[in-house]
Coordinates of C-alpha atoms in Angstrom, one line a residue:
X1418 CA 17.2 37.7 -45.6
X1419 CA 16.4 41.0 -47.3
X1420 CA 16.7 44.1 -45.4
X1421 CA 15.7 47.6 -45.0
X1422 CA 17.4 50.1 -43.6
X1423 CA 20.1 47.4 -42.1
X1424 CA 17.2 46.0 -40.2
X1425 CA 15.8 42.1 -41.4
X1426 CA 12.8 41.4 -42.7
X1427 CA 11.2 39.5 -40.4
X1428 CA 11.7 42.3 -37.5
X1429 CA 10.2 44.6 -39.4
X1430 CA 7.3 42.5 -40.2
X1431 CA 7.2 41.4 -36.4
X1432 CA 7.2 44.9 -35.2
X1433 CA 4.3 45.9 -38.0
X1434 CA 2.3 42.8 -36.6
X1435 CA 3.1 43.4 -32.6
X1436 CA 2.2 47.2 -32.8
X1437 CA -0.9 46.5 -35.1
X1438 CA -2.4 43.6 -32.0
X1439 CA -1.4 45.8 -29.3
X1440 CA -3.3 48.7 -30.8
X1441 CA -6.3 46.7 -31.3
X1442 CA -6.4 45.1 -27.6
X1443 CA -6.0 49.3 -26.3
X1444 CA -9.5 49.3 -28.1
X1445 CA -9.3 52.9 -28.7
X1446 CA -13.0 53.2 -30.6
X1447 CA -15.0 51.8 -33.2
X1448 CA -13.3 54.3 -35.9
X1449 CA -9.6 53.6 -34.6
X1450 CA -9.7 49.6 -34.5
X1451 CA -11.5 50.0 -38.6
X1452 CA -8.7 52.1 -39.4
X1453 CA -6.2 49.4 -37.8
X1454 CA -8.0 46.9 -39.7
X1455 CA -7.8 49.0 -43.2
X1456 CA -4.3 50.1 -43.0
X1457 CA -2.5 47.5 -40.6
X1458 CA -4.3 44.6 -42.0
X1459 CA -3.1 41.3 -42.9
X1460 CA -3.0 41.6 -46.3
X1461 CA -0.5 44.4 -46.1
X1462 CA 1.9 42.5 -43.7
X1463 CA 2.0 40.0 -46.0
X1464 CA 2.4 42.1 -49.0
X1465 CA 5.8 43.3 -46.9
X1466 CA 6.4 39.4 -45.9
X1467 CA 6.2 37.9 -49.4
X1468 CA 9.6 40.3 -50.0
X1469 CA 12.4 38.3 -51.8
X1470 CA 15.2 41.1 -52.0
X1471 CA 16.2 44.3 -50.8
X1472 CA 14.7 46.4 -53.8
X1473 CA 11.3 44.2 -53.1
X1474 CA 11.5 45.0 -49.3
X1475 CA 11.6 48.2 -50.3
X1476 CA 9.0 48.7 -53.0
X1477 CA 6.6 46.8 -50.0
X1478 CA 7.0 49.2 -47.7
X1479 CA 6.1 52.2 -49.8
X1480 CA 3.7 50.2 -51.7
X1481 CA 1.4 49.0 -48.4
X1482 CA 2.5 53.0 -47.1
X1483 CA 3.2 50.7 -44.0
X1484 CA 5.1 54.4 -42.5
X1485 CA 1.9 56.4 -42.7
X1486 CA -0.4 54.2 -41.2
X1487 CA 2.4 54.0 -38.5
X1488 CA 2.0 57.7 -38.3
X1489 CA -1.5 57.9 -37.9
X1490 CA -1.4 55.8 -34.6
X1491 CA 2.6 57.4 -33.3
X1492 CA 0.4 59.5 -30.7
X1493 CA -1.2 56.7 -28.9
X1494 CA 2.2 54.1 -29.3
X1495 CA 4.5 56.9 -28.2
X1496 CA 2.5 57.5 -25.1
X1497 CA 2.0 54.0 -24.0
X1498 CA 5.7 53.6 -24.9
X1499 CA 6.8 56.5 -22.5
X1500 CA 4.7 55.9 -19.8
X1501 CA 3.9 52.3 -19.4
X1502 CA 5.2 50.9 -16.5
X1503 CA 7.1 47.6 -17.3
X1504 CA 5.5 44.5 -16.2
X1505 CA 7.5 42.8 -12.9
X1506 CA 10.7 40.5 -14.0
X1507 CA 10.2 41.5 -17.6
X1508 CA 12.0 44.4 -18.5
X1509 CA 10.5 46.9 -20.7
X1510 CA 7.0 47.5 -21.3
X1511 CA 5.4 45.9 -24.3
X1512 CA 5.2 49.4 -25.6
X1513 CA 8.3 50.5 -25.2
X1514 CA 9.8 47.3 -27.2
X1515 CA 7.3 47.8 -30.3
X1516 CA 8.3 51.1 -29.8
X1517 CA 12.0 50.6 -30.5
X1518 CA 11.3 48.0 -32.9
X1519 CA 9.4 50.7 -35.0
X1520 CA 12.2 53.4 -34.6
X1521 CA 14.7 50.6 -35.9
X1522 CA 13.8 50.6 -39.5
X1523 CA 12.2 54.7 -39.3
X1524 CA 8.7 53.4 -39.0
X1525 CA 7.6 57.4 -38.3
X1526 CA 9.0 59.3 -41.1
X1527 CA 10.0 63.0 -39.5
X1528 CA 6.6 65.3 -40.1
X1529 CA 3.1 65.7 -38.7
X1530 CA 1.3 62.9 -36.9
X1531 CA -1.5 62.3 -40.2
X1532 CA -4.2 61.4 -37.4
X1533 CA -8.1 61.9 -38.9
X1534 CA -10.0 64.2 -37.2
X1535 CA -12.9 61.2 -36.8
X1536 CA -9.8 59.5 -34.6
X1537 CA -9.0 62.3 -32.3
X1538 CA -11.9 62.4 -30.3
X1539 CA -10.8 58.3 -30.0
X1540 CA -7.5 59.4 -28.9
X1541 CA -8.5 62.2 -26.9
X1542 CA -10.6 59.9 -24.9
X1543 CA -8.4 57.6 -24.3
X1544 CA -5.0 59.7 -23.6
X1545 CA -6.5 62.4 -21.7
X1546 CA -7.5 60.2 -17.8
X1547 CA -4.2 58.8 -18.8
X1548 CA -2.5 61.8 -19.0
X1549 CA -4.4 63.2 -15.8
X1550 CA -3.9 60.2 -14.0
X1551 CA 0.1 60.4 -13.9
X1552 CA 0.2 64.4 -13.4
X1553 CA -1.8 64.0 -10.2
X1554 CA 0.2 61.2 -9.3
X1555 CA 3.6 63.6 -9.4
X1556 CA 5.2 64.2 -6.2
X1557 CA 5.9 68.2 -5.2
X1558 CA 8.8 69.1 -6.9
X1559 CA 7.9 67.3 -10.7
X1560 CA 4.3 68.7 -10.5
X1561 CA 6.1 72.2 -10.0
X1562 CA 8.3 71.3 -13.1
X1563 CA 4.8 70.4 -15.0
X1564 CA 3.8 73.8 -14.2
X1565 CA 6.3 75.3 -15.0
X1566 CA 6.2 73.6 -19.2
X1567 CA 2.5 74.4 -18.7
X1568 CA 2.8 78.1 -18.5
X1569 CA 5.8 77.9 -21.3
X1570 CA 3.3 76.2 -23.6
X1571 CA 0.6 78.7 -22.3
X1572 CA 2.9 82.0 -23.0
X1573 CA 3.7 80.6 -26.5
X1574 CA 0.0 80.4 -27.1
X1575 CA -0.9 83.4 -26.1
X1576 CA 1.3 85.0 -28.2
X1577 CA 0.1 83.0 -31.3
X1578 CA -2.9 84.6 -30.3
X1579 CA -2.4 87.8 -30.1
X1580 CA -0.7 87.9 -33.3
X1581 CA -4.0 86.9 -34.6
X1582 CA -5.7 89.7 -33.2
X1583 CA -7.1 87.7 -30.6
X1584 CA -7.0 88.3 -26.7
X1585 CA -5.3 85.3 -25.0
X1586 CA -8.8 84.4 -23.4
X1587 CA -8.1 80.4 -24.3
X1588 CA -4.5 81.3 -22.7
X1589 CA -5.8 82.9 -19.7
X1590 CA -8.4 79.3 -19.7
X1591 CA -5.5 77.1 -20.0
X1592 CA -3.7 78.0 -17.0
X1593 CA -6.7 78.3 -14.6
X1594 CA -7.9 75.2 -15.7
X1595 CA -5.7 72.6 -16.2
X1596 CA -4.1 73.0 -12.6
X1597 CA -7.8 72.9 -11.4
X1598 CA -8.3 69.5 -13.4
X1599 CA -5.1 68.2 -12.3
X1600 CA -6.6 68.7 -9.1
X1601 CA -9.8 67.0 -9.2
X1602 CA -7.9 63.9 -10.5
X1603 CA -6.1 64.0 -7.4
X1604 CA -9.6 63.8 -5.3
X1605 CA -10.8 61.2 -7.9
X1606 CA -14.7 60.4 -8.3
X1607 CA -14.6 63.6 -10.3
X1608 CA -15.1 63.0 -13.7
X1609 CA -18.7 64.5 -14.1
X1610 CA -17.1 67.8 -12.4
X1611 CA -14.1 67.3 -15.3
X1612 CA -16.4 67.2 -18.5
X1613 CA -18.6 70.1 -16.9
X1614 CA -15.2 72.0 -17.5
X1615 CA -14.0 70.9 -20.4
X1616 CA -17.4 71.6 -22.1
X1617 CA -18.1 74.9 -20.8
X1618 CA -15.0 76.1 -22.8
X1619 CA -15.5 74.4 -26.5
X1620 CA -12.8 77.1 -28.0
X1621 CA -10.1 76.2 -25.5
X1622 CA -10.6 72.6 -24.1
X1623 CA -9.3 70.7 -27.2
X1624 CA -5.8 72.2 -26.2
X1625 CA -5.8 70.0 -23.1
X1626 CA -4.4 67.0 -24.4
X1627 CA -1.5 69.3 -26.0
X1628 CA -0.8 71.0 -22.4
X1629 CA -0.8 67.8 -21.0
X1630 CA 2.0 66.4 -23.1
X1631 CA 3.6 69.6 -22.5
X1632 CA 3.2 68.6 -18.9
X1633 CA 4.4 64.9 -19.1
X1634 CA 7.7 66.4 -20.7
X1635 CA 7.5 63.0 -23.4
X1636 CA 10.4 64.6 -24.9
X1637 CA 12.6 64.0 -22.1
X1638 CA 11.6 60.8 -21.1
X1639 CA 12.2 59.8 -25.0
X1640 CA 15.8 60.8 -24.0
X1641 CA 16.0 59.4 -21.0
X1642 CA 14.9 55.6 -22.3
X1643 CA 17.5 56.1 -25.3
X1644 CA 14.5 55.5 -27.6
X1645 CA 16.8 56.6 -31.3
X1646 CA 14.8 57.0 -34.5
X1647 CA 16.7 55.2 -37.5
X1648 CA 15.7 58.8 -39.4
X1649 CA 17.5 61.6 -38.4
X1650 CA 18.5 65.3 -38.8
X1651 CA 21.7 66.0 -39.6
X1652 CA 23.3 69.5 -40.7
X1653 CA 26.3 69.8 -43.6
X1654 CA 28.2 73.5 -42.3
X1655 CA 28.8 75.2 -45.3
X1656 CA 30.1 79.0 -43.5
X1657 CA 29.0 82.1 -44.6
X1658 CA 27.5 82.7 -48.1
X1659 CA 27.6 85.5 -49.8
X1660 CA 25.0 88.6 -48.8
X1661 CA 23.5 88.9 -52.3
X1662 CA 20.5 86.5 -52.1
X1663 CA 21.0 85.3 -56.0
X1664 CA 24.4 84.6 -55.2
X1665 CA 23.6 82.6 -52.1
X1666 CA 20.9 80.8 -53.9
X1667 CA 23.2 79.8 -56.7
X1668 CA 26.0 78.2 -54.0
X1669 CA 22.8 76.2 -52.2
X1670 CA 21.4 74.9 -55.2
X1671 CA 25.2 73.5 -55.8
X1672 CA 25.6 71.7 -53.0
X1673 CA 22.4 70.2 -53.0
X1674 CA 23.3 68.8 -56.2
X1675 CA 26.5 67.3 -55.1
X1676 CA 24.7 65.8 -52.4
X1677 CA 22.2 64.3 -54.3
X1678 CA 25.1 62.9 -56.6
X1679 CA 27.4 61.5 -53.6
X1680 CA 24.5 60.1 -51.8
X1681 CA 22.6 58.1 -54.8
X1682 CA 22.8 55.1 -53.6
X1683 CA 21.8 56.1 -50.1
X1684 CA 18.4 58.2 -51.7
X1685 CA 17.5 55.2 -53.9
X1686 CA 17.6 52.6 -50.9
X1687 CA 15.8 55.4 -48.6
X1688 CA 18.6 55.5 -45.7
X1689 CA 18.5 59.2 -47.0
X1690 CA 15.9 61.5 -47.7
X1691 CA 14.9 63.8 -50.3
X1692 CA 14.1 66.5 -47.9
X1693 CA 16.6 69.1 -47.6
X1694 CA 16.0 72.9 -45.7
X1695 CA 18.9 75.3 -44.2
X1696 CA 19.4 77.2 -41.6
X1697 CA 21.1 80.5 -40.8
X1698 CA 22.7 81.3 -37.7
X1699 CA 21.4 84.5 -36.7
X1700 CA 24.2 85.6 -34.7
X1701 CA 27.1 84.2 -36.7
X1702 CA 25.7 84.3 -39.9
X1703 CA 27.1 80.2 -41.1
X1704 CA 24.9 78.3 -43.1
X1705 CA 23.7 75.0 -42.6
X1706 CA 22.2 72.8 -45.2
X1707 CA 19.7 70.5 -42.9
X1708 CA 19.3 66.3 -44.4
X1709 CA 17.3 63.9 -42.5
X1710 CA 19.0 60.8 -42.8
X1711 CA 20.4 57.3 -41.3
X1712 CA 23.7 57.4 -38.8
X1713 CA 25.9 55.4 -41.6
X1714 CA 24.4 57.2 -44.1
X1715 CA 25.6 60.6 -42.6
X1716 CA 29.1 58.9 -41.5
X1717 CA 29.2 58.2 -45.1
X1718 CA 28.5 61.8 -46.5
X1719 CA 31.3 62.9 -43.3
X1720 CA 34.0 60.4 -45.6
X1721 CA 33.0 61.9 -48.3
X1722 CA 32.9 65.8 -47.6
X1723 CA 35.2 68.8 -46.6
X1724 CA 32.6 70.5 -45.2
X1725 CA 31.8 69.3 -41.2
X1726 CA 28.9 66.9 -40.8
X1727 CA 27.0 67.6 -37.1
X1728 CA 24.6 65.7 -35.3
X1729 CA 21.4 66.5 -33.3
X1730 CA 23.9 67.4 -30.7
X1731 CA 26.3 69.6 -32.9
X1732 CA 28.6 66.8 -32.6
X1733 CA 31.2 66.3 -35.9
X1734 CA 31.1 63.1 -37.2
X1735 CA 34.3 61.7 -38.0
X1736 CA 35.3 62.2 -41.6
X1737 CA 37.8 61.3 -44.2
X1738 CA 37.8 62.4 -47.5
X1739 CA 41.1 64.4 -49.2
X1740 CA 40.7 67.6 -49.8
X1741 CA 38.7 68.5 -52.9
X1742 CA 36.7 65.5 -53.1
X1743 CA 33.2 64.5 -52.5
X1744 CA 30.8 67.5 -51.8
X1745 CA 34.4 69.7 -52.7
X1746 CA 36.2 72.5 -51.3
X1747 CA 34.3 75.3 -48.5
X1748 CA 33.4 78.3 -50.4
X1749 CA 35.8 81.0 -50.1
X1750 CA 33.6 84.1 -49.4

């Protein structure tokens, strides 16, 4: 059975096929289910079915771009996933296993959700009484946590604002409002009274839905369900370089290069990804060189490095190469 990733073909096409039903059966809007149709369809499943062998498995998958139409709909599968309440006597939600199923095989490449603005007013529509719904529902000492991330995410846009020469009025809108929304939810039969708000504020109002995640916290309840993406960041401590930015340059470039040569075989079956970025410390001054990659892939780099491998968590991964092989030596600045 050919694989991707180390997960079988067949889950991955069963995962592609469950998410693509349960999306359509959420009926999120004429636009959404032709989009489903176009870029979930199944012609593309079976493109990714018809696989024979690894290297086909993956050429499918990048051929149909199977991850970006996966992408597109991450908003509305993550919430559902997160916030579904499982069914009596069976375990998980039906989200929350296409969910995992997706993360298994890095279904959501790491970067932006590539949702079409002619979708979002879909997903707004659909997310939003959702989102409401469960706020209101919170009992004292969660909905005071909820306020608490709103005002966070409110301070943060404020000051985006404000750099932009603007005067927080959308800020100043959020935090009035939302709480006053919230509210109305709570009295229910107050839908008419919602819109009226929402619309007398065209500027500010499409940053509800973001305050509203905010609110729900997703983050932590991904956490908390153990919900682990197959494509992850990892960061290769390299110490201080030196201050001259040629120099440091030159010693990045390097080591980007030995990465690229000890992980070939890890690049070319994707289980590591092109996409590279470092980091400085600010108050320590150690460089990190940031990859986005599978667990065994990173275990593998740890074997095959001097220089620590640590996880989202800033964990070392267990490593053991001899000195001087692999990605070679620390630098001695």
């Amino acid at each position: 059975m050919p694989s991707y990733r180390g997960v079988d073909k067949k889950d991955i096409v069963d995962s592609v096929r469950q998410a693509a039903a349960y999306l359509k059966r959420l009926n999120l809007g004429p636009v959404t289910n032709q989009t489903i149709d176009r870029m979930l369809g199944a012609a593309r499943i079976d493109t990714i079915d018809r696989a024979r062998t690894d290297s086909e498995l993956r050429h499918a998958i990048k051929s149909t771009n199977v991850s970006s139409a996966m992408m597109m709909f991450m908003k509305v599968l993550r919430f559902h996933a997160l916030t579904d309440a499982p069914a009596p006597g069976r375990g998980e939600s039906e989200a929350l296993k296409i969910y995992r199923k997706l993360h298994l095989w890095g279904a959501f490449p790491p970067g932006n959700n590539a949702v079409t603005s002619m979708m979002e007013p879909e997903f707004r529509e659909h997310l939003m009484p959702r989102s409401l719904k469960i706020l209101a529902a919170l009992d004292d000492k969660a909905e005071a946590a909820a306020l608490t991330r709103l005002e966070a995410f409110v301070s943060g846009l404020r000051g985006a604002e404000i750099d932009h020469g603007e005067k927080g009025e959308r800020a100043r809108w959020l935090i009035d409002s939302v709480p006053l929304i919230i509210n109305l939810t709570k009295i229910g039969g107050m839908d008419n009274e919602i819109t009226s708000i929402l619309d007398a504020n065209p500027k500010a109002s499409p940053a509800v839905p973001d305050a509203l995640e905010v609110m729900l916290d997703l983050n932590t309840r991904e956490e908390t369900l153990g919900v682990e993406p197959a494509i992850r960041p990892y960061r290769i401590a390299i110490g201080k370089l030196p201050e001259d930015d040629d120099e440091r340059e030159t010693v990045i470039i390097q080591m980007l290069r030995r990465i690229q040569d000890v992980m070939q075989s890890h690049l070319n079956r994707d289980e590591m990804l092109y996409n590279a970025a470092t980091e400085t410390n600010r108050s320590t001054g150690e460089v990190y060189v940031v990859i986005l990659a599978t667990r065994s892939a990173a275990r593998y780099l740890a074997e095959h490095s001097d220089y620590p491998i640590l996880d989202q968590n800033g964990n070392r991964l267990p490593g053991s190469s001899p000195p001087g092989s692999g990605l070679g030596p620390r630098p001695g600045f």
